[in-house]
Amino acid sequence: MRSICKFVPAKNYNGDIKTVNFVFETDFHKLKQPFYYPINHMFLVTSGTGTLKLNSKEFKLKKGCLFFSFPQYFHEIETSDDFMYIYISFMGESVQGIFSELNISAENPVFENFDHLIDFWMSSITKLTHSNSNLLTEGVLLYTLSFISEESNYVDFKKKNENKFELIVYYIDNHYTETDLSLKKISNIFGYTPKYLSSIFKKNMGIGFTEYVNNLRVQYACSLIENNVFSVAEIATCCGYCDPFYFSKVFKSKTGFSPQTYIKRRKSEIEAE
Protein backbone atom coordinates (compact mmCIF):
# COMPACT_ATOMS: atom_id res chain seq x y z
CA MET A 1 0.00 0.00 0.00
CA ARG A 2 1.35 3.42 -0.95
CA SER A 3 1.64 6.24 1.51
CA ILE A 4 -1.05 8.90 1.70
CA CYS A 5 0.26 12.39 2.36
CA LYS A 6 -1.95 15.37 3.20
CA PHE A 7 -0.42 18.69 4.19
CA VAL A 8 -1.65 20.44 7.33
CA PRO A 9 -1.68 24.28 7.32
CA ALA A 10 0.71 25.88 9.78
CA LYS A 11 -0.77 27.41 12.93
CA ASN A 12 0.62 29.91 15.40
CA TYR A 13 -0.15 27.70 18.38
CA ASN A 14 2.68 27.18 20.85
CA GLY A 15 1.65 23.61 21.63
CA ASP A 16 1.67 24.49 25.33
CA ILE A 17 -1.81 23.22 26.23
CA LYS A 18 -1.79 21.30 29.49
CA THR A 19 -4.76 19.30 30.77
CA VAL A 20 -5.28 19.18 34.53
CA ASN A 21 -8.43 17.16 35.32
CA PHE A 22 -10.63 14.64 33.53
CA VAL A 23 -13.78 14.11 35.64
CA PHE A 24 -17.15 12.37 35.30
CA GLU A 25 -19.41 14.37 37.62
CA THR A 26 -22.40 12.34 38.86
CA ASP A 27 -23.14 14.36 42.01
CA PHE A 28 -23.68 17.72 40.38
CA HIS A 29 -26.47 18.76 42.76
CA LYS A 30 -24.14 18.48 45.75
CA LEU A 31 -21.77 21.09 44.32
CA LYS A 32 -21.84 24.64 45.65
CA GLN A 33 -22.77 27.43 43.24
CA PRO A 34 -21.87 29.80 41.68
CA PHE A 35 -18.91 28.03 40.16
CA TYR A 36 -15.57 29.66 39.61
CA TYR A 37 -12.55 27.90 38.15
CA PRO A 38 -9.11 29.52 37.72
CA ILE A 39 -8.52 27.66 34.43
CA ASN A 40 -10.62 26.78 31.37
CA HIS A 41 -13.07 23.88 31.47
CA MET A 42 -14.77 21.98 28.64
CA PHE A 43 -17.90 20.04 29.66
CA LEU A 44 -19.85 17.37 27.77
CA VAL A 45 -23.42 16.79 29.00
CA THR A 46 -24.13 13.06 29.22
CA SER A 47 -27.73 13.24 30.47
CA GLY A 48 -30.47 15.64 31.56
CA THR A 49 -31.21 19.25 30.70
CA GLY A 50 -30.31 22.58 32.21
CA THR A 51 -29.66 26.29 31.83
CA LEU A 52 -26.18 27.78 31.94
CA LYS A 53 -25.99 31.30 33.39
CA LEU A 54 -22.80 33.00 32.28
CA ASN A 55 -21.89 36.68 31.92
CA SER A 56 -25.51 37.80 32.58
CA LYS A 57 -26.84 35.56 29.81
CA GLU A 58 -28.63 32.19 29.77
CA PHE A 59 -27.91 29.22 27.50
CA LYS A 60 -29.91 25.99 27.23
CA LEU A 61 -28.13 22.70 27.92
CA LYS A 62 -29.13 19.16 26.99
CA LYS A 63 -27.53 15.78 26.39
CA GLY A 64 -24.77 16.08 23.79
CA CYS A 65 -24.02 19.75 24.49
CA LEU A 66 -20.44 20.88 24.86
CA PHE A 67 -20.04 23.99 26.98
CA PHE A 68 -17.14 26.00 28.35
CA SER A 69 -16.29 27.97 31.46
CA PHE A 70 -13.63 30.66 31.55
CA PRO A 71 -11.35 31.81 34.38
CA GLN A 72 -12.58 35.40 34.25
CA TYR A 73 -16.26 34.50 34.86
CA PHE A 74 -18.45 32.91 37.52
CA HIS A 75 -21.23 30.66 36.23
CA GLU A 76 -24.33 28.88 37.51
CA ILE A 77 -26.33 25.93 36.19
CA GLU A 78 -30.00 25.17 36.83
CA THR A 79 -30.68 21.54 35.91
CA SER A 80 -32.96 18.54 35.95
CA ASP A 81 -32.41 15.84 38.57
CA ASP A 82 -30.67 13.51 36.10
CA PHE A 83 -28.15 16.11 34.91
CA MET A 84 -24.60 14.73 34.57
CA TYR A 85 -21.49 15.71 32.65
CA ILE A 86 -17.85 14.91 32.02
CA TYR A 87 -15.28 17.67 31.94
CA ILE A 88 -11.67 18.36 31.12
CA SER A 89 -9.86 21.34 32.64
CA PHE A 90 -6.92 22.82 30.76
CA MET A 91 -4.68 25.85 30.39
CA GLY A 92 -1.94 27.30 28.17
CA GLU A 93 -1.00 30.48 26.33
CA SER A 94 -2.28 29.09 23.04
CA VAL A 95 -5.79 28.48 24.39
CA GLN A 96 -7.02 31.98 23.60
CA GLY A 97 -5.86 31.67 20.00
CA ILE A 98 -7.78 28.42 19.61
CA PHE A 99 -10.87 29.92 21.27
CA SER A 100 -10.71 32.89 18.93
CA GLU A 101 -10.46 30.71 15.83
CA LEU A 102 -13.31 28.44 16.92
CA ASN A 103 -15.52 31.29 18.16
CA ILE A 104 -15.57 29.96 21.72
CA SER A 105 -16.30 32.77 24.18
CA ALA A 106 -18.55 33.90 27.01
CA GLU A 107 -20.89 35.13 24.28
CA ASN A 108 -20.85 31.73 22.58
CA PRO A 109 -20.03 29.04 25.19
CA VAL A 110 -22.40 26.23 24.14
CA PHE A 111 -22.24 23.86 21.14
CA GLU A 112 -24.97 21.31 20.41
CA ASN A 113 -25.23 17.87 18.78
CA PHE A 114 -22.09 16.21 20.12
CA ASP A 115 -23.90 13.09 21.35
CA HIS A 116 -21.61 10.98 19.18
CA LEU A 117 -18.66 11.91 21.44
CA ILE A 118 -20.21 10.69 24.70
CA ASP A 119 -19.17 7.04 24.30
CA PHE A 120 -15.68 8.16 23.26
CA TRP A 121 -15.30 10.36 26.35
CA MET A 122 -16.69 7.66 28.65
CA SER A 123 -14.42 5.01 27.17
CA SER A 124 -11.42 7.32 27.46
CA ILE A 125 -11.96 8.23 31.11
CA THR A 126 -12.28 4.57 32.09
CA LYS A 127 -8.93 3.85 30.42
CA LEU A 128 -7.13 6.67 32.23
CA THR A 129 -3.99 5.60 34.10
CA HIS A 130 -1.09 7.45 35.68
CA SER A 131 1.17 6.63 32.74
CA ASN A 132 -1.21 7.61 29.93
CA SER A 133 -3.10 10.49 31.60
CA ASN A 134 -1.34 13.37 29.83
CA LEU A 135 -1.51 11.95 26.32
CA LEU A 136 -5.03 10.60 26.71
CA THR A 137 -6.65 13.74 28.14
CA GLU A 138 -4.85 16.03 25.70
CA GLY A 139 -5.90 13.74 22.86
CA VAL A 140 -9.57 13.82 23.93
CA LEU A 141 -9.43 17.61 24.28
CA LEU A 142 -7.87 18.26 20.87
CA TYR A 143 -10.00 15.62 19.12
CA THR A 144 -13.14 17.27 20.49
CA LEU A 145 -11.97 20.74 19.50
CA SER A 146 -11.51 19.47 15.95
CA PHE A 147 -15.26 18.78 15.79
CA ILE A 148 -15.98 22.30 17.01
CA SER A 149 -13.78 23.53 14.16
CA GLU A 150 -16.03 21.66 11.75
CA GLU A 151 -19.11 23.09 13.48
CA SER A 152 -17.67 26.62 13.19
CA ASN A 153 -17.27 26.15 9.45
CA TYR A 154 -20.89 25.03 9.32
CA VAL A 155 -22.01 28.13 11.22
CA ASP A 156 -20.11 30.36 8.79
CA PHE A 157 -21.82 28.60 5.90
CA LYS A 158 -25.19 28.97 7.63
CA LYS A 159 -24.76 32.74 7.92
CA LYS A 160 -24.26 32.94 4.16
CA ASN A 161 -27.15 30.67 3.20
CA GLU A 162 -30.75 31.29 4.12
CA ASN A 163 -32.04 28.28 2.22
CA LYS A 164 -32.49 25.64 4.90
CA PHE A 165 -32.43 22.79 2.42
CA GLU A 166 -29.00 23.88 1.22
CA LEU A 167 -27.85 23.60 4.82
CA ILE A 168 -29.20 20.06 5.02
CA VAL A 169 -27.32 19.02 1.89
CA TYR A 170 -24.19 20.77 3.16
CA TYR A 171 -24.45 18.85 6.44
CA ILE A 172 -24.85 15.51 4.65
CA ASP A 173 -21.94 16.24 2.31
CA ASN A 174 -19.71 16.79 5.35
CA HIS A 175 -20.97 13.91 7.53
CA TYR A 176 -21.73 11.03 5.14
CA THR A 177 -18.80 8.96 6.49
CA GLU A 178 -20.36 8.83 9.97
CA THR A 179 -21.99 5.49 10.75
CA ASP A 180 -24.83 7.10 12.72
CA LEU A 181 -25.91 9.43 9.91
CA SER A 182 -29.62 8.87 9.38
CA LEU A 183 -32.77 10.61 8.25
CA LYS A 184 -33.93 10.67 11.87
CA LYS A 185 -30.72 12.32 13.10
CA ILE A 186 -30.85 15.03 10.44
CA SER A 187 -34.56 15.56 11.10
CA ASN A 188 -33.79 16.19 14.77
CA ILE A 189 -31.00 18.63 13.95
CA PHE A 190 -33.07 20.70 11.51
CA GLY A 191 -36.46 20.42 13.20
CA TYR A 192 -38.35 18.34 10.63
CA THR A 193 -40.17 15.03 10.86
CA PRO A 194 -38.36 12.21 9.01
CA LYS A 195 -41.35 11.78 6.69
CA TYR A 196 -41.40 15.46 5.70
CA LEU A 197 -37.63 15.62 5.27
CA SER A 198 -37.73 12.53 3.07
CA SER A 199 -40.36 14.12 0.82
CA ILE A 200 -38.61 17.48 0.41
CA PHE A 201 -35.27 15.75 -0.15
CA LYS A 202 -36.62 13.70 -3.02
CA LYS A 203 -38.44 16.72 -4.41
CA ASN A 204 -35.31 18.88 -4.42
CA MET A 205 -32.69 16.24 -5.30
CA GLY A 206 -34.65 13.90 -7.55
CA ILE A 207 -33.49 10.90 -5.51
CA GLY A 208 -34.11 9.67 -1.98
CA PHE A 209 -31.96 10.39 1.05
CA THR A 210 -30.51 6.86 1.28
CA GLU A 211 -29.60 6.76 -2.40
CA TYR A 212 -27.90 10.16 -2.16
CA VAL A 213 -25.82 9.07 0.84
CA ASN A 214 -24.92 5.78 -0.82
CA ASN A 215 -23.78 7.65 -3.93
CA LEU A 216 -21.46 9.81 -1.83
CA ARG A 217 -20.10 6.82 0.06
CA VAL A 218 -19.45 4.73 -3.07
CA GLN A 219 -17.68 7.66 -4.73
CA TYR A 220 -15.50 7.95 -1.65
CA ALA A 221 -14.89 4.18 -1.65
CA CYS A 222 -13.68 4.38 -5.26
CA SER A 223 -11.38 7.24 -4.25
CA LEU A 224 -9.92 5.16 -1.41
CA ILE A 225 -9.26 2.24 -3.75
CA GLU A 226 -7.63 4.58 -6.27
CA ASN A 227 -5.38 5.67 -3.40
CA ASN A 228 -4.49 2.01 -2.80
CA VAL A 229 -6.62 1.20 0.23
CA PHE A 230 -7.41 -2.47 -0.46
CA SER A 231 -9.13 -3.80 2.67
CA VAL A 232 -12.88 -4.08 2.05
CA ALA A 233 -13.63 -3.93 5.78
CA GLU A 234 -11.46 -0.83 6.21
CA ILE A 235 -13.04 0.88 3.19
CA ALA A 236 -16.54 0.08 4.46
CA THR A 237 -15.78 1.59 7.86
CA CYS A 238 -14.17 4.71 6.37
CA CYS A 239 -17.26 5.25 4.21
CA GLY A 240 -19.73 4.97 7.09
CA TYR A 241 -20.89 1.35 6.77
CA CYS A 242 -20.97 -0.92 9.82
CA ASP A 243 -21.48 -4.05 7.70
CA PRO A 244 -18.88 -4.84 4.98
CA PHE A 245 -21.32 -7.24 3.28
CA TYR A 246 -23.97 -4.55 2.94
CA PHE A 247 -21.30 -2.15 1.69
CA SER A 248 -20.26 -4.68 -0.97
CA LYS A 249 -23.89 -5.05 -2.07
CA VAL A 250 -24.34 -1.28 -2.39
CA PHE A 251 -20.98 -0.86 -4.14
CA LYS A 252 -21.84 -3.45 -6.79
CA SER A 253 -25.30 -1.98 -7.37
CA LYS A 254 -23.73 1.43 -8.05
CA THR A 255 -20.62 0.46 -10.05
CA GLY A 256 -21.45 -2.91 -11.55
CA PHE A 257 -18.39 -4.39 -9.83
CA SER A 258 -17.84 -5.93 -6.44
CA PRO A 259 -15.27 -4.09 -4.28
CA GLN A 260 -12.94 -7.09 -4.67
CA THR A 261 -13.12 -6.85 -8.47
CA TYR A 262 -12.54 -3.11 -8.37
CA ILE A 263 -9.53 -3.64 -6.10
CA LYS A 264 -8.08 -6.32 -8.40
CA ARG A 265 -8.41 -3.95 -11.34
CA ARG A 266 -6.55 -1.24 -9.41
CA LYS A 267 -3.81 -3.66 -8.43
CA SER A 268 -3.40 -4.63 -12.09
CA GLU A 269 -3.01 -0.97 -13.01
CA ILE A 270 -0.27 -0.62 -10.38
CA GLU A 271 1.59 -3.65 -11.70
CA ALA A 272 1.40 -2.26 -15.22
CA GLU A 273 2.90 1.08 -14.24
mmCIF file of N, CA, C and O in Angstrom, residues 176-209:
data_model
loop_
_atom_site.group_PDB
_atom_site.id
_atom_site.type_symbol
_atom_site.label_atom_id
_atom_site.label_comp_id
_atom_site.label_asym_id
_atom_site.label_seq_id
_atom_site.Cartn_x
_atom_site.Cartn_y
_atom_site.Cartn_z
ATOM 1 N N TYR A 176 -21.261 12.299 5.692
ATOM 2 C CA TYR A 176 -21.729 11.028 5.141
ATOM 3 C C TYR A 176 -20.859 9.834 5.548
ATOM 4 O O TYR A 176 -21.286 8.688 5.434
ATOM 5 N N THR A 177 -19.659 10.072 6.046
ATOM 6 C CA THR A 177 -18.804 8.957 6.486
ATOM 7 C C THR A 177 -19.105 8.517 7.919
ATOM 8 O O THR A 177 -18.497 7.563 8.403
ATOM 9 N N GLU A 178 -20.020 9.193 8.586
ATOM 10 C CA GLU A 178 -20.358 8.829 9.966
ATOM 11 C C GLU A 178 -21.385 7.698 9.971
ATOM 12 O O GLU A 178 -22.398 7.768 9.281
ATOM 13 N N THR A 179 -21.121 6.672 10.756
ATOM 14 C CA THR A 179 -21.991 5.492 10.749
ATOM 15 C C THR A 179 -23.387 5.774 11.302
ATOM 16 O O THR A 179 -24.329 5.058 10.984
ATOM 17 N N ASP A 180 -23.521 6.814 12.124
ATOM 18 C CA ASP A 180 -24.835 7.100 12.716
ATOM 19 C C ASP A 180 -25.635 8.123 11.917
ATOM 20 O O ASP A 180 -26.703 8.563 12.363
ATOM 21 N N LEU A 181 -25.146 8.497 10.738
ATOM 22 C CA LEU A 181 -25.912 9.433 9.908
ATOM 23 C C LEU A 181 -27.211 8.768 9.469
ATOM 24 O O LEU A 181 -27.213 7.674 8.928
ATOM 25 N N SER A 182 -28.316 9.427 9.729
ATOM 26 C CA SER A 182 -29.619 8.868 9.377
ATOM 27 C C SER A 182 -30.604 9.986 9.120
ATOM 28 O O SER A 182 -30.381 11.143 9.501
ATOM 29 N N LEU A 183 -31.704 9.637 8.493
ATOM 30 C CA LEU A 183 -32.768 10.606 8.245
ATOM 31 C C LEU A 183 -33.310 11.141 9.568
ATOM 32 O O LEU A 183 -33.589 12.340 9.695
ATOM 33 N N LYS A 184 -33.416 10.259 10.556
ATOM 34 C CA LYS A 184 -33.931 10.667 11.867
ATOM 35 C C LYS A 184 -32.994 11.670 12.529
ATOM 36 O O LYS A 184 -33.445 12.681 13.093
ATOM 37 N N LYS A 185 -31.694 11.413 12.481
ATOM 38 C CA LYS A 185 -30.718 12.315 13.101
ATOM 39 C C LYS A 185 -30.775 13.697 12.458
ATOM 40 O O LYS A 185 -30.808 14.721 13.157
ATOM 41 N N ILE A 186 -30.809 13.744 11.138
ATOM 42 C CA ILE A 186 -30.850 15.030 10.444
ATOM 43 C C ILE A 186 -32.166 15.737 10.704
ATOM 44 O O ILE A 186 -32.214 16.971 10.849
ATOM 45 N N SER A 187 -33.243 14.981 10.788
ATOM 46 C CA SER A 187 -34.555 15.565 11.098
ATOM 47 C C SER A 187 -34.527 16.252 12.454
ATOM 48 O O SER A 187 -35.064 17.353 12.625
ATOM 49 N N ASN A 188 -33.891 15.606 13.429
ATOM 50 C CA ASN A 188 -33.794 16.191 14.771
ATOM 51 C C ASN A 188 -32.963 17.470 14.758
ATOM 52 O O ASN A 188 -33.298 18.455 15.427
ATOM 53 N N ILE A 189 -31.887 17.467 14.006
ATOM 54 C CA ILE A 189 -31.002 18.633 13.949
ATOM 55 C C ILE A 189 -31.705 19.833 13.327
ATOM 56 O O ILE A 189 -31.591 20.964 13.822
ATOM 57 N N PHE A 190 -32.479 19.589 12.258
ATOM 58 C CA PHE A 190 -33.072 20.700 11.513
ATOM 59 C C PHE A 190 -34.546 20.926 11.831
ATOM 60 O O PHE A 190 -35.174 21.821 11.263
ATOM 61 N N GLY A 191 -35.106 20.148 12.747
ATOM 62 C CA GLY A 191 -36.462 20.420 13.200
ATOM 63 C C GLY A 191 -37.561 19.964 12.262
ATOM 64 O O GLY A 191 -38.639 20.576 12.229
ATOM 65 N N TYR A 192 -37.328 18.900 11.494
ATOM 66 C CA TYR A 192 -38.348 18.336 10.628
ATOM 67 C C TYR A 192 -38.734 16.942 11.124
ATOM 68 O O TYR A 192 -37.994 16.319 11.878
ATOM 69 N N THR A 193 -39.865 16.438 10.655
ATOM 70 C CA THR A 193 -40.166 15.032 10.858
ATOM 71 C C THR A 193 -39.438 14.247 9.763
ATOM 72 O O THR A 193 -39.219 14.767 8.661
ATOM 73 N N PRO A 194 -39.038 12.999 10.041
ATOM 74 C CA PRO A 194 -38.364 12.206 9.007
ATOM 75 C C PRO A 194 -39.187 12.078 7.722
ATOM 76 O O PRO A 194 -38.629 12.109 6.618
ATOM 77 N N LYS A 195 -40.492 11.930 7.867
ATOM 78 C CA LYS A 195 -41.349 11.776 6.689
ATOM 79 C C LYS A 195 -41.320 13.033 5.830
ATOM 80 O O LYS A 195 -41.199 12.953 4.598
ATOM 81 N N TYR A 196 -41.409 14.210 6.464
ATOM 82 C CA TYR A 196 -41.403 15.457 5.704
ATOM 83 C C TYR A 196 -40.037 15.681 5.063
ATOM 84 O O TYR A 196 -39.947 16.084 3.894
ATOM 85 N N LEU A 197 -38.968 15.424 5.819
ATOM 86 C CA LEU A 197 -37.627 15.620 5.269
ATOM 87 C C LEU A 197 -37.391 14.698 4.075
ATOM 88 O O LEU A 197 -36.795 15.103 3.075
ATOM 89 N N SER A 198 -37.877 13.468 4.166
ATOM 90 C CA SER A 198 -37.729 12.528 3.065
ATOM 91 C C SER A 198 -38.412 13.043 1.806
ATOM 92 O O SER A 198 -37.863 12.962 0.702
ATOM 93 N N SER A 199 -39.603 13.630 1.984
ATOM 94 C CA SER A 199 -40.361 14.116 0.817
ATOM 95 C C SER A 199 -39.704 15.333 0.180
ATOM 96 O O SER A 199 -39.597 15.413 -1.055
ATOM 97 N N ILE A 200 -39.219 16.290 1.003
ATOM 98 C CA ILE A 200 -38.607 17.483 0.411
ATOM 99 C C ILE A 200 -37.235 17.157 -0.163
ATOM 100 O O ILE A 200 -36.794 17.800 -1.131
ATOM 101 N N PHE A 201 -36.568 16.147 0.394
ATOM 102 C CA PHE A 201 -35.267 15.754 -0.148
ATOM 103 C C PHE A 201 -35.445 15.189 -1.553
ATOM 104 O O PHE A 201 -34.723 15.573 -2.486
ATOM 105 N N LYS A 202 -36.397 14.298 -1.703
ATOM 106 C CA LYS A 202 -36.623 13.702 -3.023
ATOM 107 C C LYS A 202 -37.118 14.733 -4.020
ATOM 108 O O LYS A 202 -36.751 14.718 -5.202
ATOM 109 N N LYS A 203 -37.923 15.675 -3.540
ATOM 110 C CA LYS A 203 -38.440 16.721 -4.411
ATOM 111 C C LYS A 203 -37.315 17.612 -4.917
ATOM 112 O O LYS A 203 -37.288 17.996 -6.096
ATOM 113 N N ASN A 204 -36.382 17.962 -4.049
ATOM 114 C CA ASN A 204 -35.306 18.878 -4.418
ATOM 115 C C ASN A 204 -34.138 18.193 -5.122
ATOM 116 O O ASN A 204 -33.476 18.801 -5.968
ATOM 117 N N MET A 205 -33.867 16.925 -4.769
ATOM 118 C CA MET A 205 -32.689 16.239 -5.301
ATOM 119 C C MET A 205 -33.009 15.245 -6.414
ATOM 120 O O MET A 205 -32.116 14.817 -7.148
ATOM 121 N N GLY A 206 -34.276 14.863 -6.504
ATOM 122 C CA GLY A 206 -34.647 13.904 -7.545
ATOM 123 C C GLY A 206 -34.380 12.458 -7.157
ATOM 124 O O GLY A 206 -34.748 11.539 -7.893
ATOM 125 N N ILE A 207 -33.730 12.238 -6.038
ATOM 126 C CA ILE A 207 -33.487 10.896 -5.508
ATOM 127 C C ILE A 207 -33.728 10.921 -4.001
ATOM 128 O O ILE A 207 -33.764 11.984 -3.395
ATOM 129 N N GLY A 208 -33.865 9.749 -3.408
ATOM 130 C CA GLY A 208 -34.107 9.666 -1.982
ATOM 131 C C GLY A 208 -32.856 9.910 -1.155
ATOM 132 O O GLY A 208 -31.726 9.868 -1.668
ATOM 133 N N PHE A 209 -33.060 10.124 0.126
ATOM 134 C CA PHE A 209 -31.958 10.388 1.049
ATOM 135 C C PHE A 209 -30.938 9.249 1.059
ATOM 136 O O PHE A 209 -29.731 9.475 0.934
#
